[in-house]
XYZ file of C-alpha atoms in Angstrom:
288
model
C 23.105 -16.819 3.213
C 22.080 -19.338 0.548
C 20.388 -18.436 -2.725
C 18.228 -21.065 -4.329
C 18.084 -20.704 -8.086
C 14.945 -21.020 -10.169
C 12.740 -19.055 -12.568
C 13.083 -15.310 -12.454
C 9.463 -14.924 -11.351
C 10.119 -16.894 -8.150
C 12.496 -15.293 -5.673
C 13.644 -17.132 -2.564
C 16.329 -15.763 -0.279
C 16.859 -18.113 2.656
C 18.984 -17.367 5.687
C 20.335 -19.861 8.211
C 17.956 -22.769 8.687
C 16.728 -23.658 12.153
C 15.896 -27.231 13.150
C 13.664 -27.956 16.120
C 13.714 -31.402 17.778
C 12.028 -33.057 20.697
C 12.799 -36.107 22.787
C 10.194 -38.252 20.997
C 12.005 -38.201 17.682
C 10.176 -35.331 15.984
C 12.104 -32.648 14.107
C 11.206 -29.764 11.809
C 13.499 -27.668 9.635
C 12.596 -24.147 8.486
C 14.661 -21.077 7.518
C 14.911 -18.335 10.099
C 14.192 -15.664 7.500
C 12.989 -15.372 3.892
C 12.929 -12.201 1.818
C 10.519 -11.492 -1.008
C 9.780 -8.699 -3.488
C 6.294 -7.165 -3.517
C 4.144 -8.560 -6.322
C 6.194 -11.761 -6.799
C 5.522 -15.279 -5.477
C 7.542 -16.694 -2.606
C 8.005 -20.135 -1.018
C 8.394 -20.668 2.732
C 10.255 -24.001 3.114
C 9.282 -26.470 5.841
C 10.203 -30.149 6.221
C 9.744 -32.573 9.097
C 10.556 -36.053 10.325
C 8.570 -38.168 12.785
C 9.391 -41.227 14.884
C 6.947 -43.613 13.186
C 8.245 -46.330 10.881
C 5.279 -46.034 8.511
C 3.759 -43.089 6.715
C 0.778 -41.623 8.533
C -2.544 -42.482 6.933
C -3.983 -39.011 7.561
C -2.347 -35.653 8.064
C -3.395 -32.066 8.740
C -1.125 -29.169 7.714
C -1.476 -25.682 9.199
C 0.391 -22.439 8.455
C -0.209 -19.478 10.762
C 0.927 -15.880 10.773
C 1.884 -15.097 14.347
C 1.934 -17.403 17.332
C -0.317 -18.209 20.254
C -3.495 -16.201 20.703
C -2.362 -13.612 18.179
C -1.981 -16.245 15.434
C -4.147 -16.140 12.328
C -4.483 -19.225 10.132
C -3.301 -18.414 6.602
C -3.480 -21.905 5.112
C -4.593 -25.374 6.126
C -5.245 -28.628 4.319
C -6.070 -32.234 5.169
C -4.959 -35.501 3.605
C -7.076 -38.589 4.388
C -6.631 -42.301 3.690
C -3.142 -42.041 2.211
C -4.325 -39.497 -0.341
C -1.624 -37.840 -2.433
C -3.613 -34.618 -2.306
C -3.906 -32.324 0.688
C -7.386 -30.818 0.409
C -7.967 -27.237 1.566
C -11.293 -25.637 2.431
C -13.419 -23.963 -0.296
C -12.982 -20.527 1.283
C -9.186 -20.812 1.312
C -7.370 -17.718 -0.016
C -6.156 -18.809 -3.447
C -2.870 -16.939 -3.057
C -1.741 -19.743 -0.730
C -1.031 -23.321 -1.742
C 1.034 -26.261 -0.555
C 4.166 -26.271 -2.695
C 5.796 -29.371 -1.203
C 4.701 -33.002 -1.222
C 3.293 -33.693 2.217
C 3.744 -37.462 1.701
C 7.470 -36.787 1.477
C 7.351 -34.679 4.643
C 7.651 -31.427 2.679
C 5.110 -28.843 3.882
C 6.552 -25.809 2.044
C 4.030 -23.025 1.467
C 3.777 -20.892 -1.678
C 2.341 -17.357 -1.498
C 1.520 -15.693 -4.794
C 1.755 -11.929 -5.325
C 3.045 -11.085 -1.862
C 2.271 -7.660 -0.423
C 3.851 -5.624 2.344
C 1.033 -6.732 4.641
C 2.216 -10.335 4.282
C 5.354 -9.489 6.246
C 5.618 -11.256 9.596
C 6.597 -14.505 11.274
C 5.041 -17.708 9.934
C 4.721 -21.050 11.736
C 4.402 -24.456 10.093
C 2.561 -27.221 11.987
C 1.797 -30.849 11.167
C -0.959 -32.767 12.978
C -1.424 -36.547 12.920
C -4.731 -37.936 14.179
C -4.550 -40.768 16.676
C -5.061 -44.315 15.327
C -5.232 -47.756 16.944
C -5.341 -46.277 20.403
C -2.478 -43.873 19.731
C -2.969 -40.250 20.856
C -3.277 -37.279 18.518
C 0.151 -35.793 17.759
C 1.293 -32.411 16.443
C 4.579 -30.614 16.012
C 5.858 -27.203 14.867
C 9.101 -25.279 14.925
C 8.636 -22.721 17.745
C 11.035 -20.242 16.125
C 9.049 -19.864 12.907
C 10.177 -18.132 9.722
C 10.398 -14.374 9.375
C 9.060 -13.208 5.989
C 10.376 -9.805 4.956
C 8.615 -8.318 1.943
C 10.511 -5.527 0.236
C 8.998 -2.924 -2.087
C 10.172 0.014 -4.148
C 9.083 3.464 -2.885
C 5.635 4.718 -3.782
C 4.308 8.194 -3.014
C 0.789 7.793 -1.645
C -0.114 11.489 -1.393
C 1.355 14.971 -1.800
C -0.571 17.999 -0.573
C -0.309 21.521 0.836
C -2.100 23.144 3.752
C -2.204 26.542 5.403
C -2.371 30.112 4.108
C 0.177 32.707 3.098
C -0.558 34.631 6.284
C -0.180 31.653 8.642
C 2.422 29.811 6.571
C 2.053 27.118 3.934
C 3.331 23.556 4.524
C 3.700 20.662 2.089
C 3.068 17.076 3.254
C 4.375 13.943 1.502
C 3.277 10.407 2.505
C 5.396 7.535 1.129
C 5.454 3.743 1.339
C 8.238 1.228 0.777
C 10.491 -1.384 2.349
C 13.211 -0.773 3.358
C 11.658 2.445 4.646
C 12.423 5.118 2.001
C 14.489 8.245 2.551
C 12.551 11.394 1.602
C 14.033 14.499 -0.031
C 12.434 17.785 -1.064
C 13.676 19.379 -4.280
C 13.064 22.910 -5.553
C 13.942 24.156 -9.065
C 17.301 25.404 -7.741
C 18.255 22.099 -6.036
C 17.754 19.927 -2.940
C 16.186 21.712 0.026
C 18.169 21.544 3.269
C 17.125 19.425 6.242
C 16.487 22.488 8.395
C 13.058 22.996 6.807
C 11.952 19.339 6.502
C 10.624 17.175 9.313
C 9.696 13.446 9.330
C 6.276 13.224 10.965
C 5.988 9.541 11.812
C 7.024 5.995 10.987
C 4.223 3.459 10.915
C 4.715 1.084 13.832
C 2.993 -1.955 12.323
C 5.260 -3.189 9.531
C 7.401 -0.033 9.418
C 6.797 0.586 5.726
C 5.165 4.028 5.700
C 6.603 7.396 6.594
C 5.789 11.049 5.923
C 7.729 14.284 5.623
C 6.646 17.902 6.050
C 8.212 20.869 4.254
C 7.908 24.278 5.917
C 8.108 27.765 4.462
C 6.469 26.884 1.158
C 6.158 29.953 -1.096
C 3.169 30.743 -3.320
C 4.063 30.391 -6.975
C 6.712 27.777 -6.141
C 7.298 24.254 -7.433
C 8.306 21.509 -4.960
C 9.182 17.861 -5.661
C 8.979 15.067 -3.073
C 11.441 12.257 -3.892
C 11.434 8.873 -2.069
C 14.394 6.507 -2.412
C 15.393 3.062 -1.151
C 17.569 0.192 -2.395
C 14.852 -1.004 -4.805
C 14.136 2.238 -6.621
C 12.805 5.778 -6.541
C 9.501 7.593 -6.878
C 8.731 11.301 -7.003
C 5.845 13.727 -7.393
C 5.713 17.486 -7.898
C 3.483 20.025 -6.187
C 2.687 23.437 -7.704
C 1.624 26.212 -5.320
C -0.567 28.731 -7.158
C 0.349 32.407 -6.704
C -2.205 34.648 -4.953
C -4.939 36.174 -7.119
C -4.339 39.886 -7.894
C -6.640 42.250 -5.991
C -9.307 43.939 -8.076
C -9.013 47.732 -8.265
C -11.889 49.562 -6.554
C -11.279 52.635 -8.765
C -11.644 50.613 -11.954
C -14.834 48.993 -10.687
C -16.319 52.393 -9.818
C -15.393 53.821 -13.221
C -17.009 50.892 -15.012
C -20.158 51.244 -12.888
C -20.395 54.983 -13.605
C -19.937 54.362 -17.337
C -22.726 51.762 -17.336
C -25.055 54.145 -15.476
C -24.242 56.943 -17.908
C -24.955 54.700 -20.880
C -28.269 53.654 -19.359
C -29.318 57.249 -18.681
C -28.182 58.338 -22.151
C -30.213 55.577 -23.753
C -33.312 56.574 -21.785
C -32.820 60.259 -22.776
C -32.485 59.410 -26.443
C -35.644 57.304 -26.292
C -37.539 60.082 -24.528
C -36.455 62.688 -27.102
C -37.388 60.338 -29.933
C -40.840 59.713 -28.501
C -41.366 63.450 -27.918
C -40.404 64.326 -31.470
C -42.727 61.681 -32.863
C -45.663 62.923 -30.763
C -45.004 66.522 -31.845
C -44.808 65.498 -35.500
C -48.152 63.629 -35.293
C -49.781 66.589 -33.568
C -48.682 68.996 -36.338
C -49.953 66.633 -39.040
C -53.326 66.346 -37.342
C -53.621 70.182 -37.032
C -52.800 70.681 -40.732
C -55.445 68.171 -41.744
C -58.124 70.043 -39.771
């Protein structure tokens, strides 16, 4: 493996280069694999030679992700009339740009801020339009370059489901490349593998996985930890204890006390009104 030095913000790890040739004198050299770190820029090298003795007047450069019918064009540009600039379309994703000098047969592609979804096999193709009765020509390395984007673990979600009667389970969904190992940790240490189960590994890209923890106890504290060669991430889940049942006896006593207070208040009011009426009646009789 060769490491190409440069600024710290640009990481290029290139494995054995593969050169494709044909009988007409075309050749193209690309690395078989390049590794990148999520969030950083990366360059996919590509250089070619052609059988013509003069530089082509016009050139079209195409980079695709995938091959054949499944291919999707990630970048393309065109150079006309010996222009030193290869012009891309206005709607071109600005994360992609031609890093090499196409006039020097360098078609290297730069991708800024790579993500895990950028992982895949890329193909570099050069197209020369026909001139002076010559046919249109194109060439690409059929092996392509495998881009592997690596990322530190990240916990996407941590949740609990179920009831105390049916059993409570904790679910942890993580992302990372290489695919992270998942551990469950309780306050008294790491929980054994006999109660944890990996649910699935994402088929496309293989950078997500999930783990389920059984026999979760109310009132407990459980930490999901994800680890790979680039780092570690963890999150903690607190399971609330069950609410205490309200005492029926206490509720009845309170209700009886409230009823007694209400009746007592009404009785006091009635006695007060009766006394006042009696007092007024006596005063009226004395006046007569």
